[in-house]
Coordinates of C-alpha atoms in Angstrom, one line a residue:
M1 CA 5.9 15.1 17.4
A2 CA 2.4 14.6 18.0
L3 CA 2.3 15.3 14.1
S4 CA 4.1 11.9 14.0
R5 CA 2.2 10.2 16.5
G6 CA -1.2 10.9 14.8
L7 CA 0.1 10.3 11.6
R8 CA 0.7 6.7 13.1
C9 CA -2.5 6.5 14.7
C10 CA -4.3 6.8 12.2
A11 CA -2.1 4.0 9.9
R12 CA -2.8 2.0 12.8
V13 CA -6.6 2.4 12.6
F14 CA -6.5 1.7 8.4
S15 CA -4.7 -1.3 8.6
W16 CA -7.4 -2.9 9.9
I17 CA -9.8 -1.9 6.6
P18 CA -8.8 -5.2 5.1
V19 CA -9.3 -7.4 7.9
L20 CA -12.9 -5.7 7.9
I21 CA -13.8 -5.8 4.6
I22 CA -12.5 -10.2 4.8
T23 CA -14.7 -10.7 8.3
S24 CA -18.0 -8.3 6.6
V25 CA -17.7 -10.6 3.6
V26 CA -17.8 -13.8 5.6
L27 CA -20.0 -12.9 7.9
W28 CA -22.8 -11.7 5.1
S29 CA -22.0 -15.4 3.4
Y30 CA -22.8 -16.9 6.5
Y31 CA -26.2 -14.8 6.7
A32 CA -26.6 -16.0 3.2
Y33 CA -26.3 -19.4 2.9
V34 CA -27.9 -19.8 6.8
F35 CA -30.9 -17.4 6.9
E36 CA -31.8 -17.1 2.7
L37 CA -31.0 -20.6 0.8
C38 CA -31.4 -22.7 4.3
V39 CA -30.1 -25.6 2.4
L40 CA -30.5 -27.9 5.5
A41 CA -28.5 -31.2 4.2
Y42 CA -25.7 -28.6 4.2
L43 CA -25.5 -26.7 7.3
L44 CA -23.1 -29.3 9.7
V45 CA -20.4 -29.4 6.7
F46 CA -20.7 -25.9 6.2
H47 CA -20.9 -24.6 10.1
V48 CA -17.7 -26.7 9.9
C49 CA -15.8 -24.8 7.1
F50 CA -17.1 -21.7 8.9
V51 CA -15.9 -22.5 12.9
M52 CA -11.9 -23.8 11.0
F53 CA -12.0 -21.0 8.8
S54 CA -12.7 -18.3 11.6
W55 CA -10.7 -20.2 14.1
T56 CA -7.5 -19.9 12.2
Y57 CA -7.8 -16.5 10.9
W58 CA -8.1 -15.4 14.4
K59 CA -4.8 -16.7 15.2
A60 CA -3.6 -15.9 12.5
I61 CA -4.8 -12.3 13.4
F62 CA -3.8 -12.2 16.7
T63 CA -0.8 -14.4 17.3
P64 CA 2.1 -11.6 17.6
P65 CA 4.5 -12.0 15.7
A66 CA 7.8 -13.5 17.6
T67 CA 11.0 -11.4 18.3
P68 CA 14.8 -12.1 19.2
C69 CA 15.1 -12.7 23.4
K70 CA 17.2 -10.7 25.2
K71 CA 20.4 -12.6 24.5
F72 CA 20.6 -11.2 20.8
Q73 CA 20.3 -7.6 21.7
L74 CA 23.8 -5.2 23.4
S75 CA 24.5 -5.1 26.2
Y76 CA 24.8 -2.1 27.3
S77 CA 28.7 -1.8 27.6
D78 CA 28.4 -3.2 24.0
K79 CA 26.3 -0.8 22.8
D80 CA 27.8 2.3 24.2
R81 CA 31.4 1.1 22.6
Y82 CA 29.4 -0.1 19.8
E83 CA 28.6 3.8 19.0
R84 CA 31.0 5.4 20.8
E85 CA 33.4 3.8 17.7
E86 CA 33.1 5.9 14.3
R87 CA 35.3 3.3 12.3
P88 CA 32.5 1.5 10.3
D89 CA 35.2 -1.7 10.2
A90 CA 35.8 -1.7 13.9
Q91 CA 32.3 -1.6 14.6
K92 CA 31.8 -5.0 12.5
Q93 CA 34.7 -6.3 14.5
I94 CA 33.0 -5.5 17.7
L95 CA 29.6 -7.1 16.7
V96 CA 31.8 -10.3 14.8
D97 CA 32.9 -10.4 18.8
I98 CA 29.4 -10.2 20.4
A99 CA 27.9 -13.0 17.9
K100 CA 30.5 -15.6 18.7
S101 CA 28.3 -17.0 21.1
L102 CA 24.9 -16.6 19.4
P103 CA 24.1 -19.4 16.2
I104 CA 24.2 -16.9 14.0
F105 CA 25.4 -18.4 10.4
T106 CA 23.9 -16.0 7.8
R107 CA 25.6 -13.1 6.8
A108 CA 24.5 -9.6 5.0
T109 CA 25.6 -8.9 1.6
S110 CA 28.6 -7.4 2.5
G111 CA 29.6 -10.2 4.6
A112 CA 29.2 -8.5 7.8
I113 CA 27.1 -9.7 10.7
R114 CA 23.3 -8.5 10.6
F115 CA 22.7 -5.9 12.8
C116 CA 19.1 -4.0 13.1
D117 CA 19.6 -0.5 14.4
R118 CA 16.4 0.7 15.3
C119 CA 15.7 -2.5 17.1
Q120 CA 19.7 -2.5 18.4
V121 CA 19.9 -5.8 18.2
L122 CA 22.0 -8.5 16.7
K123 CA 19.5 -10.4 14.2
P124 CA 19.2 -14.2 14.3
D125 CA 19.2 -16.4 11.0
R126 CA 16.1 -15.8 9.0
S127 CA 14.8 -12.8 11.0
H128 CA 14.0 -9.5 9.6
H129 CA 13.1 -5.7 10.5
C130 CA 9.3 -5.3 9.8
S131 CA 8.2 -1.3 9.0
V132 CA 5.4 -1.6 9.7
C133 CA 5.3 -3.5 12.9
E134 CA 8.7 -1.8 13.7
T135 CA 10.3 -4.7 15.2
C136 CA 12.7 -7.3 14.2
V137 CA 10.4 -10.7 13.5
L138 CA 11.6 -14.2 13.7
K139 CA 11.3 -16.3 10.8
M140 CA 10.0 -13.7 8.6
D141 CA 8.2 -14.4 5.7
H142 CA 5.9 -11.3 4.8
H143 CA 3.7 -9.0 6.7
C144 CA 0.4 -9.2 5.3
P145 CA -2.6 -6.8 5.1
W146 CA -5.2 -8.8 5.0
V147 CA -4.5 -10.5 8.9
N148 CA -3.0 -6.9 9.7
N149 CA 0.0 -8.3 11.2
C150 CA 3.6 -9.8 10.5
V151 CA 3.4 -13.8 9.1
G152 CA 6.5 -15.7 10.6
F153 CA 7.9 -18.3 12.8
S154 CA 5.0 -17.5 15.6
N155 CA 2.0 -17.4 13.0
Y156 CA 2.9 -19.2 9.5
K157 CA 1.5 -22.3 10.3
F158 CA -2.5 -20.5 11.3
F159 CA -1.7 -18.6 8.0
L160 CA -1.0 -21.7 5.7
L161 CA -4.5 -23.2 7.7
F162 CA -6.5 -20.0 6.7
L163 CA -5.1 -19.9 3.3
S164 CA -6.7 -23.8 3.2
Y165 CA -9.3 -23.7 5.0
S166 CA -10.2 -20.2 2.9
M167 CA -10.4 -22.4 0.4
V168 CA -12.5 -25.1 1.9
Y169 CA -14.7 -22.4 2.4
C170 CA -15.2 -21.3 -0.7
V171 CA -15.2 -24.4 -3.2
F172 CA -17.5 -25.9 0.0
I173 CA -20.1 -22.9 -1.2
S174 CA -19.4 -23.1 -4.7
A175 CA -20.3 -26.6 -4.8
S176 CA -23.4 -26.8 -2.8
V177 CA -24.9 -23.4 -4.2
F178 CA -24.1 -24.1 -7.7
R179 CA -27.4 -26.3 -8.3
F180 CA -29.2 -22.7 -7.6
F181 CA -27.2 -20.8 -9.5
I182 CA -28.3 -23.2 -12.3
N183 CA -31.7 -22.2 -11.0
F184 CA -31.1 -18.6 -11.5
W185 CA -29.4 -19.3 -15.0
V186 CA -32.4 -20.8 -16.7
G187 CA -34.9 -18.6 -14.6
D188 CA -36.2 -21.3 -12.2
L189 CA -35.9 -19.8 -9.1
P190 CA -38.6 -18.0 -7.2
N191 CA -38.3 -13.9 -7.3
G192 CA -36.9 -12.6 -3.7
P193 CA -33.5 -11.7 -2.1
A194 CA -32.6 -15.4 -2.3
K195 CA -32.0 -14.7 -5.9
F196 CA -29.3 -12.1 -5.3
H197 CA -27.6 -14.0 -2.7
V198 CA -27.4 -16.9 -4.7
L199 CA -25.6 -14.8 -7.5
F200 CA -23.3 -13.0 -5.3
L201 CA -22.2 -16.0 -3.6
M202 CA -21.3 -18.3 -6.0
F203 CA -19.6 -14.6 -8.0
V204 CA -17.5 -14.2 -4.5
A205 CA -16.1 -18.0 -3.4
L206 CA -15.0 -18.1 -6.9
M207 CA -13.1 -15.0 -7.7
F208 CA -11.6 -15.9 -3.9
L209 CA -11.1 -18.9 -4.6
V210 CA -9.3 -18.3 -7.8
S211 CA -7.0 -16.4 -6.1
L212 CA -6.5 -18.5 -3.2
M213 CA -4.9 -21.6 -5.5
F214 CA -2.6 -19.3 -6.6
L215 CA -1.7 -18.0 -3.1
L216 CA -2.0 -21.4 -0.9
G217 CA 0.3 -23.2 -4.0
Y218 CA 3.1 -20.6 -4.0
H219 CA 3.3 -21.1 0.0
C220 CA 3.4 -24.8 -0.1
W221 CA 6.4 -24.7 -2.3
L222 CA 7.6 -22.5 -0.1
V223 CA 7.0 -24.9 2.8
V224 CA 8.6 -28.1 0.6
Q225 CA 11.8 -26.3 0.4
N226 CA 12.0 -24.5 3.8
R227 CA 12.3 -21.1 2.0
S228 CA 10.5 -17.5 3.6
T229 CA 9.2 -15.0 0.8
L230 CA 11.7 -12.9 1.1
E231 CA 14.2 -15.5 1.0
A232 CA 12.7 -16.4 -2.8
F233 CA 13.6 -13.3 -3.5
S234 CA 16.4 -12.9 -1.5
A235 CA 19.0 -15.8 -1.1
P236 CA 20.1 -15.8 2.4
V237 CA 23.8 -15.4 2.2
F238 CA 26.2 -17.6 4.4
T239 CA 29.8 -17.2 5.2
T240 CA 30.5 -19.4 1.7
G241 CA 28.0 -17.0 0.2
P242 CA 24.2 -17.2 -1.2
D243 CA 22.5 -20.3 -1.2
R244 CA 18.9 -20.7 -2.1
N245 CA 18.4 -24.3 -0.2
G246 CA 20.6 -23.8 2.6
F247 CA 17.9 -24.7 4.9
N248 CA 16.2 -26.9 3.0
V249 CA 16.7 -30.3 5.5
G250 CA 14.5 -32.4 3.5
I251 CA 10.5 -32.5 2.9
R252 CA 9.2 -34.4 6.3
R253 CA 11.4 -32.0 8.2
N254 CA 10.8 -29.0 6.4
L255 CA 7.2 -29.8 7.5
Q256 CA 8.1 -30.1 10.8
Q257 CA 9.8 -27.3 11.3
V258 CA 5.9 -25.5 10.4
F259 CA 3.2 -27.7 11.9
G260 CA 5.0 -29.8 14.3
D261 CA 5.4 -33.1 15.5
N262 CA 2.9 -34.4 15.9
K263 CA 0.5 -34.9 12.6
R264 CA -2.7 -35.1 14.2
L265 CA -2.1 -31.3 15.0
W266 CA -1.3 -30.6 11.9
F267 CA -5.1 -29.3 10.4
L268 CA -5.3 -27.7 13.6
P269 CA -4.5 -24.0 14.8
I270 CA -3.1 -25.4 17.7
S271 CA 0.4 -24.0 18.4
C272 CA 3.3 -27.0 19.3
S273 CA 4.9 -27.8 22.9
W274 CA 7.8 -27.5 21.7
R275 CA 8.1 -24.7 19.3
A276 CA 6.5 -22.6 22.7
T277 CA 10.1 -23.8 24.3
L278 CA 12.4 -23.0 21.3
H279 CA 11.1 -19.6 21.1
K280 CA 11.7 -19.0 24.8
G281 CA 15.4 -19.8 24.7
M282 CA 15.6 -18.4 21.2
C283 CA 18.0 -21.0 21.4
S284 CA 21.3 -22.4 22.8
A285 CA 23.7 -23.6 20.6
P286 CA 23.9 -26.9 22.4
S287 CA 20.6 -27.7 22.2
C288 CA 19.8 -26.8 18.8
T289 CA 18.9 -29.4 15.9
P290 CA 18.7 -29.3 12.5
C291 CA 15.0 -28.9 12.6
S292 CA 14.7 -26.1 14.8
P293 CA 12.9 -23.8 12.9
M294 CA 13.9 -20.7 15.3
T295 CA 17.7 -20.8 13.8
A296 CA 17.0 -22.8 11.0
W297 CA 20.5 -23.9 11.0
P298 CA 22.4 -24.7 7.6
R299 CA 22.1 -28.1 6.1
R300 CA 25.7 -28.9 5.7
P301 CA 27.8 -28.1 9.3
P302 CA 29.0 -24.6 8.9
T303 CA 32.4 -24.9 8.9
Q304 CA 35.8 -23.3 11.9
S305 CA 35.4 -20.1 9.6
S306 CA 31.8 -19.4 9.8
S307 CA 30.9 -20.3 13.6
L308 CA 30.1 -17.1 15.2

């Protein structure tokens, strides 16, 4: 028991290594650009890019993953009844009876109500259990080691903005350092520490830029389609069967589910008030709308047989 606890503690410590790597590279780039190159004409724009990158990265890392609220947890009596029952079919029926009052439309591949044995909760639509965070995460996309956090409902907007401002940061550094790199290449750059910083600033910025272009492009496609990374690999299952486009409610409303209704806040890492309210409620069926990202209702009205 003590050994497993120690291993988990070590795993938590080592999980911060990717974050420390990114932080170290960014802090070095700040030192190299501001103190070594010191391009005064670009410093204002550089600091805007640096602040937005840091702000979004911080929010992506330290925003806790949203988890199912208490209404999806089994009550003491339901839990006792479920554990006492040994027949799998009877257990499935117990979950079906409990789910009738909950806004749940997706199913397991077997057609049963999705239930997490570890968290003892009925999984809301688009929720999955993260083995790293050891909890069920609402609208889980993936667990990202570079932010040491689960990317899901609570921080997906911040994660996308982090990717976007990271790419802007890399593009700006590459473009503004390019002429120094050319001088370095033809031998016109004076000898000194700046030569080393110019070479590596250009190399590191371009390396991250190429990776970010593919990653951000992929996630933009997911947002437009209203899919998570997990749903892109395995289509969500409804009572009518698997449907990759089951949550697609149109490009505009798909974007609103991630970024909110106020377009002026789309490019700022600020949570929308209606998303916070929806998270607290998690959420009662009468008040849900097709744009509710927590329940992520199917684009087609559920049939009577699927209204559990």
